[in-house]
Amino acid sequence: MSQVIILFVSLLLISTTTLLDSSSNASSKVIIKANETILSENRTFELGFFNINGEPRWYLGIWYASIPTPTYIWVANRQTPAKNLSAAAAVITAEGKLAVVASGREILWRTENAAAAGEARLLEEGNLVLLGGDGEVVWRSFDFPADTWLPGMNLSGSQSLTCWRSSTDPAPGKYFLRLKPPEYGEIELVFNGSQPYWSTGKWTGDAFSGVPEMTVPYIYRFHFSNPFTPAAVFGYTELAAEGGGRPPPTRFQVDFSGQLRQYTWSPQAENWNMFWSRPENQCKVYGLCGNLGFCNTKMLSACKCLANFEPIDGGEWGAGDFSGGCRHRGGGVCGSNDGFEEIGAVSFDGSITESFSGD
Ligand SMILES: *[C@@H]1O[C@H](CO)[C@@H](O)[C@H](O)[C@H]1NC(C)=O
Ligand SMILES: *[C@@H]1O[C@H](CO)[C@@H](O)[C@H](O)[C@H]1NC(C)=O
Ligand SMILES: *[C@@H]1O[C@H](CO)[C@@H](O)[C@H](O)[C@H]1NC(C)=O
Ligand SMILES: *[C@@H]1O[C@H](CO)[C@@H](O)[C@H](O)[C@H]1NC(C)=O
Ligand SMILES: *[C@@H]1O[C@H](CO)[C@@H](O)[C@H](O)[C@H]1NC(C)=O
Ligand SMILES: *[C@@H]1O[C@H](CO)[C@@H](O)[C@H](O)[C@H]1NC(C)=O
């Protein structure tokens, strides 16, 4: 009898070791390898590696499984993509952290949970949770938002949203949304860590003073606990659809263009319906067009360089990241064809104003 048990145990060991390939150490547990994915219970969300435009840059992320348009609501290794999908994996390390590993066992990204995790689970609401030995939650992706704010997710003193750098680069960009310190009684959009350019206005008890539409009965229920204290937590949930059915997918997102946008999925049109955005005028986004760029929402692309100027980085400019700004085509030197050009009425954000007269 005891021999049978020993045989069984060694078989088990063999099969466990073969599950672990060279992309991770024998002591870590593979959650996802290469093109494998994990679905939430009712197939609403999916976790796996994705890339954009076929580029060899792979990110561990969460997207809607039920929607044909790829929409990434969370990204783990935003700044450290894997180059080779076949060798990439998400593992729980021997220390109980969730890690993204590349070929050669190189760790690209990892969680910093204090208590060790043994298991990862993707919940129906889009939250990736790590569970400890007793099944307790030791880490949640909802506590580390990327650019998207889903029903059930909270904003707090330590939880804010950071936009993507461009439509093709999930690395953190320059715009973020946060509860405004030190009062924590309103939500603001901030450029580059220090320059606020839009705010909800202060909380009045059932809405923010600058967002009266929050009091209109809709599919959301907002909650704000401990407003005006460092323990403030603001979030929202989605009400069940009429008849108790599942409500349409909905999300807020800090777009790479610096706007906070709100979308619901339209199954009829098969696309995201953006029905609210702030600041409403995209040109009110601080620093949108960079140095020597100017903004006009009536143009196909919001930003343009002044005449005889060109984008410093044409690739980024094309992907919608205008922040690099423009430079003179002649490389900074004025030529004999240069002069003053009238560009109409514009307003400067935060620039130095100089007046001079001439004829
Ligand atoms: C995943 O990769 C394997 C091996 O390269 C391939 O056979 C399979 O078709 C891929 N699956 C998907 C869903 O792309
Ligand atoms: C999944 O769907 C079933 C059937 O509609 C439902 O009973 C169950 O509560 C759902 N699970 C989750 C986690 O939402
Ligand atoms: C990618 O990883 C696979 C599996 O580890 C390996 O066989 C392949 O040579 C790698 N490709 C490149 C381009 O490094
Ligand atoms: C694998 O082991 C090496 C050496 O012990 C260590 O540096 C590395 O962090 C480990 N990788 C993982 C995924 O645990
Ligand atoms: C969000 O905040 C509410 C109210 O404070 C709390 O009940 C809920 O657990 C929080 N959710 C997350 C994911 O932190
Ligand atoms: C953003 O902030 C950094 C560090 O505070 C500063 O060095 C940089 O010049 C700022 N960029 C812009 C475009 O304001």
Coordinates of C-alpha atoms and ligand atoms in Angstrom, one line a residue:
M1 CA 0.0 0.0 0.0
S2 CA 2.7 2.5 1.0
Q3 CA 4.5 1.8 -2.2
V4 CA 1.4 2.7 -4.2
I5 CA 1.2 6.0 -2.4
I6 CA 4.9 6.7 -3.0
L7 CA 4.5 6.0 -6.7
F8 CA 1.4 8.3 -6.8
V9 CA 3.4 11.1 -5.1
S10 CA 6.3 10.8 -7.5
L11 CA 3.9 10.8 -10.5
L12 CA 2.3 14.0 -9.2
L13 CA 5.8 15.6 -8.8
I14 CA 6.7 14.7 -12.4
S15 CA 3.5 16.2 -13.8
T16 CA 3.9 19.4 -11.8
T17 CA 7.4 19.9 -13.0
T18 CA 6.5 19.5 -16.6
L19 CA 3.8 22.1 -16.2
L20 CA 6.5 24.6 -15.3
D21 CA 8.6 25.5 -18.3
S22 CA 11.9 27.4 -18.5
S23 CA 10.1 30.7 -18.4
S24 CA 9.9 30.5 -14.6
N25 CA 11.7 28.9 -11.7
A26 CA 10.6 25.5 -10.5
S27 CA 9.4 27.0 -7.3
S28 CA 6.9 29.4 -9.0
K29 CA 3.5 28.6 -10.2
V30 CA 2.5 29.5 -13.8
I31 CA -0.9 31.2 -14.1
I32 CA -0.8 32.1 -17.8
K33 CA 1.8 31.2 -20.4
A34 CA 2.1 32.8 -23.8
N35 CA -1.3 33.0 -25.6
E36 CA -3.3 31.3 -22.8
T37 CA -6.0 33.4 -21.1
I38 CA -8.2 33.2 -18.0
L39 CA -11.9 34.1 -18.2
S40 CA -14.0 35.4 -15.3
E41 CA -16.8 33.1 -14.2
N42 CA -19.4 34.4 -16.6
R43 CA -17.0 35.3 -19.3
T44 CA -17.3 39.1 -18.9
F45 CA -13.6 39.8 -18.6
E46 CA -10.4 38.0 -19.8
L47 CA -6.8 38.1 -18.5
G48 CA -3.9 37.5 -20.8
F49 CA -1.1 39.0 -22.9
F50 CA -2.0 41.5 -25.6
N51 CA -0.1 43.7 -28.0
I52 CA -1.1 46.6 -30.2
N53 CA -0.7 46.9 -33.9
G54 CA 1.2 43.6 -34.1
E55 CA 4.2 45.2 -32.3
P56 CA 6.6 42.8 -30.4
R57 CA 5.6 44.4 -27.1
W58 CA 3.4 42.2 -24.9
Y59 CA 1.5 43.4 -21.9
L60 CA -0.4 41.4 -19.2
G61 CA -3.8 43.0 -19.1
I62 CA -7.5 42.6 -18.6
W63 CA -10.1 43.2 -21.4
Y64 CA -13.8 42.6 -22.0
A65 CA -14.2 39.1 -23.3
S66 CA -17.7 39.8 -24.5
I67 CA -16.9 42.8 -26.7
P68 CA -15.4 42.6 -30.2
T69 CA -13.5 46.0 -29.9
P70 CA -10.4 45.3 -27.8
T71 CA -10.7 47.5 -24.7
Y72 CA -8.1 47.1 -22.0
I73 CA -9.3 48.0 -18.6
W74 CA -6.1 47.2 -16.7
V75 CA -2.4 46.7 -17.6
A76 CA 0.2 45.1 -15.3
N77 CA 3.6 45.7 -16.9
R78 CA 2.8 49.1 -18.4
Q79 CA 6.4 50.2 -18.8
T80 CA 8.1 46.8 -19.3
P81 CA 6.5 44.8 -22.1
A82 CA 7.7 41.3 -22.9
K83 CA 9.4 41.1 -26.3
N84 CA 8.6 37.4 -27.0
L85 CA 5.1 36.1 -26.4
S86 CA 6.1 32.5 -26.5
A87 CA 8.4 33.0 -23.6
A88 CA 6.2 35.3 -21.5
A89 CA 4.3 34.1 -18.5
A90 CA 2.4 35.3 -15.5
V91 CA 3.5 33.4 -12.4
I92 CA 3.1 33.4 -8.7
T93 CA 6.6 33.4 -7.4
A94 CA 8.0 31.4 -4.5
E95 CA 7.6 34.5 -2.4
G96 CA 3.9 34.7 -3.2
K97 CA 3.9 37.7 -5.5
L98 CA 2.3 37.8 -8.9
A99 CA 5.0 38.5 -11.5
V100 CA 5.3 38.9 -15.3
V101 CA 8.3 37.1 -16.5
A102 CA 10.1 37.2 -19.8
S103 CA 12.5 34.6 -21.3
G104 CA 15.5 33.9 -19.2
R105 CA 13.5 34.1 -16.0
E106 CA 13.8 37.8 -16.1
I107 CA 11.1 39.5 -13.9
L108 CA 9.5 42.4 -15.8
W109 CA 6.9 43.4 -13.2
R110 CA 5.6 42.1 -9.8
T111 CA 3.1 42.9 -7.1
E112 CA 4.1 44.1 -3.7
N113 CA 1.6 42.3 -1.5
A114 CA 2.8 41.8 2.1
A115 CA 1.0 38.5 2.7
A116 CA 2.0 35.7 0.3
A117 CA -0.4 34.7 -2.4
G118 CA -1.0 31.2 -3.6
E119 CA -3.7 31.7 -6.2
A120 CA -5.0 34.3 -8.7
R121 CA -8.6 34.8 -9.6
L122 CA -10.3 37.1 -12.1
L123 CA -13.6 38.2 -10.8
E124 CA -16.7 39.1 -12.9
E125 CA -16.4 42.8 -12.1
G126 CA -12.9 42.9 -13.8
N127 CA -10.9 42.7 -10.6
L128 CA -7.9 40.4 -10.5
V129 CA -7.4 39.2 -6.9
L130 CA -4.6 37.2 -5.3
L131 CA -5.7 34.9 -2.5
G132 CA -3.6 33.8 0.4
G133 CA -3.5 30.4 2.1
D134 CA -6.8 30.8 3.8
G135 CA -8.6 32.2 0.7
E136 CA -8.3 35.7 2.0
V137 CA -7.6 38.5 -0.6
V138 CA -4.0 39.7 -0.3
W139 CA -3.9 42.0 -3.4
R140 CA -6.5 43.4 -5.9
S141 CA -5.9 45.1 -9.2
F142 CA -8.8 47.5 -8.3
D143 CA -6.4 49.0 -5.8
F144 CA -3.9 49.8 -8.6
P145 CA -5.9 51.3 -11.4
A146 CA -4.5 52.0 -14.8
D147 CA -6.5 54.5 -16.9
T148 CA -10.0 53.0 -16.4
W149 CA -12.5 53.3 -13.6
L150 CA -15.1 50.6 -13.5
P151 CA -18.2 50.1 -11.4
G152 CA -17.0 48.8 -8.0
M153 CA -13.6 50.6 -8.2
N154 CA -12.8 53.4 -5.8
L155 CA -10.8 56.5 -6.0
S156 CA -9.0 57.4 -2.7
G157 CA -6.0 59.2 -1.4
S158 CA -3.8 56.4 -2.7
Q159 CA -5.9 55.3 -5.8
S160 CA -5.8 57.4 -8.9
L161 CA -6.0 56.9 -12.6
T162 CA -3.1 57.6 -15.0
C163 CA -3.7 57.8 -18.8
W164 CA -1.8 55.9 -21.4
R165 CA 1.0 57.7 -23.1
S166 CA -0.6 57.4 -26.5
S167 CA -3.2 55.2 -28.3
T168 CA -0.5 52.5 -28.8
D169 CA 1.6 52.9 -25.6
P170 CA 0.1 51.9 -22.2
A171 CA 3.0 53.4 -20.3
P172 CA 1.8 56.1 -17.8
G173 CA 1.2 59.4 -19.6
K174 CA 1.1 62.9 -18.2
Y175 CA -2.6 63.2 -17.2
F176 CA -4.1 61.7 -14.1
L177 CA -7.3 61.8 -12.1
R178 CA -7.3 62.0 -8.3
L179 CA -9.1 63.0 -5.2
K180 CA -7.7 66.5 -4.7
P181 CA -5.4 66.7 -1.7
P182 CA -5.3 67.9 1.0
E183 CA -9.1 68.2 1.4
Y184 CA -10.2 65.1 -0.5
G185 CA -13.6 66.7 -1.2
E186 CA -13.4 66.9 -5.0
I187 CA -11.9 65.1 -8.0
E188 CA -9.4 66.8 -10.3
L189 CA -7.5 66.2 -13.5
V190 CA -3.8 67.0 -13.2
F191 CA -1.1 67.5 -15.8
N192 CA 2.4 66.2 -15.1
G193 CA 1.9 65.8 -11.3
S194 CA 1.3 69.4 -10.4
Q195 CA -0.9 71.3 -12.8
P196 CA -4.6 70.9 -12.3
Y197 CA -6.8 71.8 -15.3
W198 CA -10.3 70.5 -14.4
S199 CA -12.2 69.8 -11.3
T200 CA -15.6 68.4 -10.3
G201 CA -16.0 71.1 -7.8
K202 CA -16.6 70.3 -4.1
W203 CA -18.9 67.5 -2.9
T204 CA -22.3 68.9 -1.8
G205 CA -23.7 65.7 -0.2
D206 CA -25.2 64.0 -3.3
A207 CA -23.2 65.4 -6.2
F208 CA -20.1 67.5 -7.0
S209 CA -21.0 71.2 -7.5
G210 CA -19.6 71.3 -11.0
V211 CA -21.3 68.0 -12.1
P212 CA -25.0 68.6 -11.5
E213 CA -25.9 65.8 -14.0
M214 CA -24.9 63.3 -11.2
T215 CA -28.2 63.9 -9.5
V216 CA -30.2 62.9 -12.6
P217 CA -31.5 59.4 -12.1
Y218 CA -29.4 57.1 -14.3
I219 CA -27.8 53.7 -14.2
Y220 CA -25.2 54.7 -11.6
R221 CA -25.2 55.0 -7.9
F222 CA -22.3 57.1 -6.5
H223 CA -21.0 56.8 -3.0
F224 CA -18.5 59.0 -1.1
S225 CA -17.4 57.9 2.3
N226 CA -15.5 60.2 4.6
P227 CA -15.4 63.1 2.2
F228 CA -13.1 66.0 3.2
T229 CA -10.8 63.6 5.2
P230 CA -7.7 61.7 4.2
A231 CA -9.8 58.5 4.5
A232 CA -12.1 59.7 1.7
V233 CA -13.2 57.0 -0.7
F234 CA -15.3 57.7 -3.8
G235 CA -16.8 55.1 -6.1
Y236 CA -19.9 54.1 -8.1
T237 CA -21.9 51.0 -8.9
E238 CA -24.1 50.2 -11.8
L239 CA -27.8 49.5 -11.1
A240 CA -29.3 46.3 -12.5
A241 CA -31.1 46.8 -15.8
E242 CA -34.9 47.0 -15.9
G243 CA -36.2 43.5 -15.2
G244 CA -33.1 42.6 -13.2
G245 CA -30.9 41.8 -16.2
R246 CA -27.3 42.6 -16.6
P247 CA -26.7 46.3 -17.2
P248 CA -24.6 47.4 -20.2
P249 CA -20.8 47.5 -19.7
T250 CA -19.8 51.0 -18.6
R251 CA -16.5 52.7 -17.8
F252 CA -14.8 56.0 -17.1
Q253 CA -11.4 56.5 -18.7
V254 CA -8.7 59.1 -18.6
D255 CA -7.9 59.3 -22.3
F256 CA -4.4 59.8 -23.4
S257 CA -5.6 63.2 -24.7
G258 CA -6.2 64.3 -21.1
Q259 CA -10.0 64.1 -21.1
L260 CA -12.0 62.1 -18.6
R261 CA -14.5 60.2 -20.7
Q262 CA -17.5 58.1 -19.9
Y263 CA -18.7 55.3 -22.1
T264 CA -21.4 52.6 -22.2
W265 CA -21.4 49.7 -24.7
S266 CA -24.1 49.8 -27.3
P267 CA -24.8 46.2 -28.4
Q268 CA -26.9 47.5 -31.3
A269 CA -24.2 49.7 -32.8
E270 CA -21.4 47.3 -31.5
N271 CA -19.3 50.2 -30.3
W272 CA -18.6 52.3 -27.2
N273 CA -20.9 55.3 -26.9
M274 CA -19.1 58.2 -25.3
F275 CA -21.7 60.3 -23.7
W276 CA -19.8 62.5 -21.3
S277 CA -16.3 64.0 -21.3
R278 CA -14.5 66.7 -19.3
P279 CA -13.0 69.2 -19.9
E280 CA -15.7 69.4 -22.7
N281 CA -13.4 71.4 -24.9
Q282 CA -10.3 69.3 -25.5
C283 CA -8.2 72.4 -25.9
K284 CA -8.7 73.1 -22.2
V285 CA -6.5 70.1 -21.5
Y286 CA -3.2 71.5 -20.1
G287 CA -0.2 71.1 -22.3
L288 CA -2.0 69.1 -24.9
C289 CA -0.1 70.3 -27.9
G290 CA 3.3 70.8 -26.3
N291 CA 5.6 73.7 -27.0
L292 CA 4.8 75.8 -30.1
G293 CA 1.8 73.7 -31.0
F294 CA -1.7 75.1 -31.0
C295 CA -5.0 73.5 -30.4
N296 CA -8.2 73.8 -32.3
T297 CA -11.1 71.4 -31.9
K298 CA -12.4 72.2 -35.3
M299 CA -9.4 70.5 -36.9
L300 CA -9.3 66.8 -37.7
S301 CA -6.5 66.4 -35.2
A302 CA -6.8 68.8 -32.2
C303 CA -3.1 69.9 -32.4
K304 CA -1.2 71.5 -35.2
C305 CA 2.2 73.1 -35.4
L306 CA 2.5 76.8 -36.4
A307 CA 3.4 77.5 -40.0
N308 CA 7.0 76.5 -40.7
F309 CA 7.2 74.4 -37.6
E310 CA 7.0 70.6 -37.5
P311 CA 6.4 67.9 -34.7
I312 CA 9.6 67.1 -32.9
D313 CA 8.5 63.4 -32.9
G314 CA 6.3 62.6 -35.9
G315 CA 5.6 59.1 -34.7
E316 CA 4.3 60.1 -31.3
W317 CA 2.4 63.0 -32.9
G318 CA 0.7 60.5 -35.2
A319 CA -0.3 58.2 -32.3
G320 CA -2.0 61.1 -30.6
D321 CA 0.7 62.1 -28.2
F322 CA 1.3 65.8 -29.0
S323 CA 3.2 66.7 -25.8
G324 CA 6.6 66.7 -27.5
G325 CA 5.6 69.9 -29.2
C326 CA 7.0 71.4 -32.4
R327 CA 10.2 72.9 -33.6
H328 CA 11.2 75.3 -36.4
R329 CA 11.8 73.5 -39.7
G330 CA 15.1 75.3 -40.1
G331 CA 16.4 73.9 -36.9
G332 CA 15.8 77.0 -34.8
V333 CA 17.3 79.6 -37.0
C334 CA 15.1 82.1 -38.6
G335 CA 15.5 82.5 -42.4
S336 CA 14.8 85.3 -44.7
N337 CA 11.3 83.9 -45.4
D338 CA 10.3 84.0 -41.8
G339 CA 8.1 86.7 -40.4
F340 CA 5.0 87.2 -38.2
E341 CA 1.9 85.3 -39.0
E342 CA -1.6 86.1 -37.8
I343 CA -3.3 83.0 -36.3
G344 CA -6.4 84.6 -34.9
A345 CA -7.6 84.8 -31.4
V346 CA -5.9 82.2 -29.2
S347 CA -5.4 81.9 -25.5
F348 CA -2.2 80.8 -23.8
D349 CA -2.1 78.4 -20.9
G350 CA 0.2 79.6 -18.3
S351 CA 2.7 81.1 -20.7
I352 CA 4.7 84.3 -20.2
T353 CA 3.0 87.2 -21.9
E354 CA 5.2 89.7 -23.6
S355 CA 3.9 92.8 -25.3
F356 CA 5.8 94.8 -27.8
S357 CA 4.8 97.2 -30.6
G358 CA 6.0 97.3 -34.1
D359 CA 4.9 98.4 -37.5
Ligands
LIG1 C1 -1.5 29.6 -29.1 O1 -0.2 29.1 -29.5 C2 -0.2 27.8 -29.9 C3 1.3 27.4 -30.1 O2 2.0 28.4 -30.8 C4 -1.0 27.7 -31.2 O3 -1.0 26.4 -31.7 C5 -2.4 28.1 -30.9 O4 -3.2 28.1 -32.1 C6 -2.5 29.5 -30.3 N1 -3.8 29.8 -29.8 C7 -4.4 30.9 -30.1 C8 -5.8 31.1 -29.5 O5 -3.9 31.8 -30.7
LIG2 C1 -23.0 34.0 -13.3 O1 -24.2 33.8 -13.9 C2 -25.1 33.0 -13.2 C3 -26.4 32.8 -14.1 O2 -26.9 34.0 -14.6 C4 -25.4 33.8 -11.9 O3 -26.3 33.0 -11.1 C5 -24.2 34.0 -11.1 O4 -24.4 34.7 -9.9 C6 -23.2 34.7 -12.0 N1 -21.9 34.8 -11.3 C7 -21.3 36.0 -11.0 C8 -20.0 35.9 -10.2 O5 -21.7 37.0 -11.3
LIG3 C1 10.8 33.1 -28.0 O1 10.6 32.2 -27.0 C2 10.6 30.8 -27.5 C3 10.2 29.9 -26.3 O2 11.0 30.2 -25.2 C4 11.9 30.5 -28.1 O3 11.8 29.2 -28.6 C5 12.2 31.4 -29.3 O4 13.4 31.2 -29.8 C6 12.1 32.9 -28.8 N1 12.2 33.8 -29.9 C7 13.0 34.8 -30.0 C8 12.9 35.6 -31.2 O5 13.8 35.0 -29.1
LIG4 C1 14.4 32.6 -10.4 O1 15.5 32.4 -9.7 C2 16.5 33.5 -9.8 C3 17.7 33.0 -9.1 O2 17.4 32.4 -7.9 C4 15.9 34.7 -9.2 O3 16.8 35.8 -9.3 C5 14.6 35.1 -9.9 O4 14.0 36.2 -9.4 C6 13.6 33.9 -9.9 N1 12.5 34.2 -10.8 C7 11.2 33.9 -10.4 C8 10.2 34.2 -11.5 O5 10.9 33.5 -9.3
LIG5 C1 -15.1 50.8 -2.4 O1 -15.6 51.6 -1.3 C2 -16.8 51.0 -0.7 C3 -17.3 52.0 0.3 O2 -16.3 52.6 1.0 C4 -16.4 49.7 -0.1 O3 -17.5 49.1 0.5 C5 -15.8 48.7 -1.2 O4 -15.4 47.5 -0.6 C6 -14.7 49.4 -1.9 N1 -14.3 48.6 -3.0 C7 -13.0 48.3 -3.3 C8 -12.7 47.5 -4.5 O5 -12.1 48.8 -2.6
LIG6 C1 7.0 67.6 -15.9 O1 7.6 67.5 -14.6 C2 9.0 67.2 -14.6 C3 9.4 66.9 -13.2 O2 8.7 67.7 -12.3 C4 9.7 68.4 -15.3 O3 11.1 68.1 -15.3 C5 9.2 68.5 -16.7 O4 9.8 69.6 -17.3 C6 7.7 68.7 -16.7 N1 7.2 68.7 -18.1 C7 6.4 69.6 -18.6 C8 6.0 69.4 -20.1 O5 5.9 70.4 -18.0

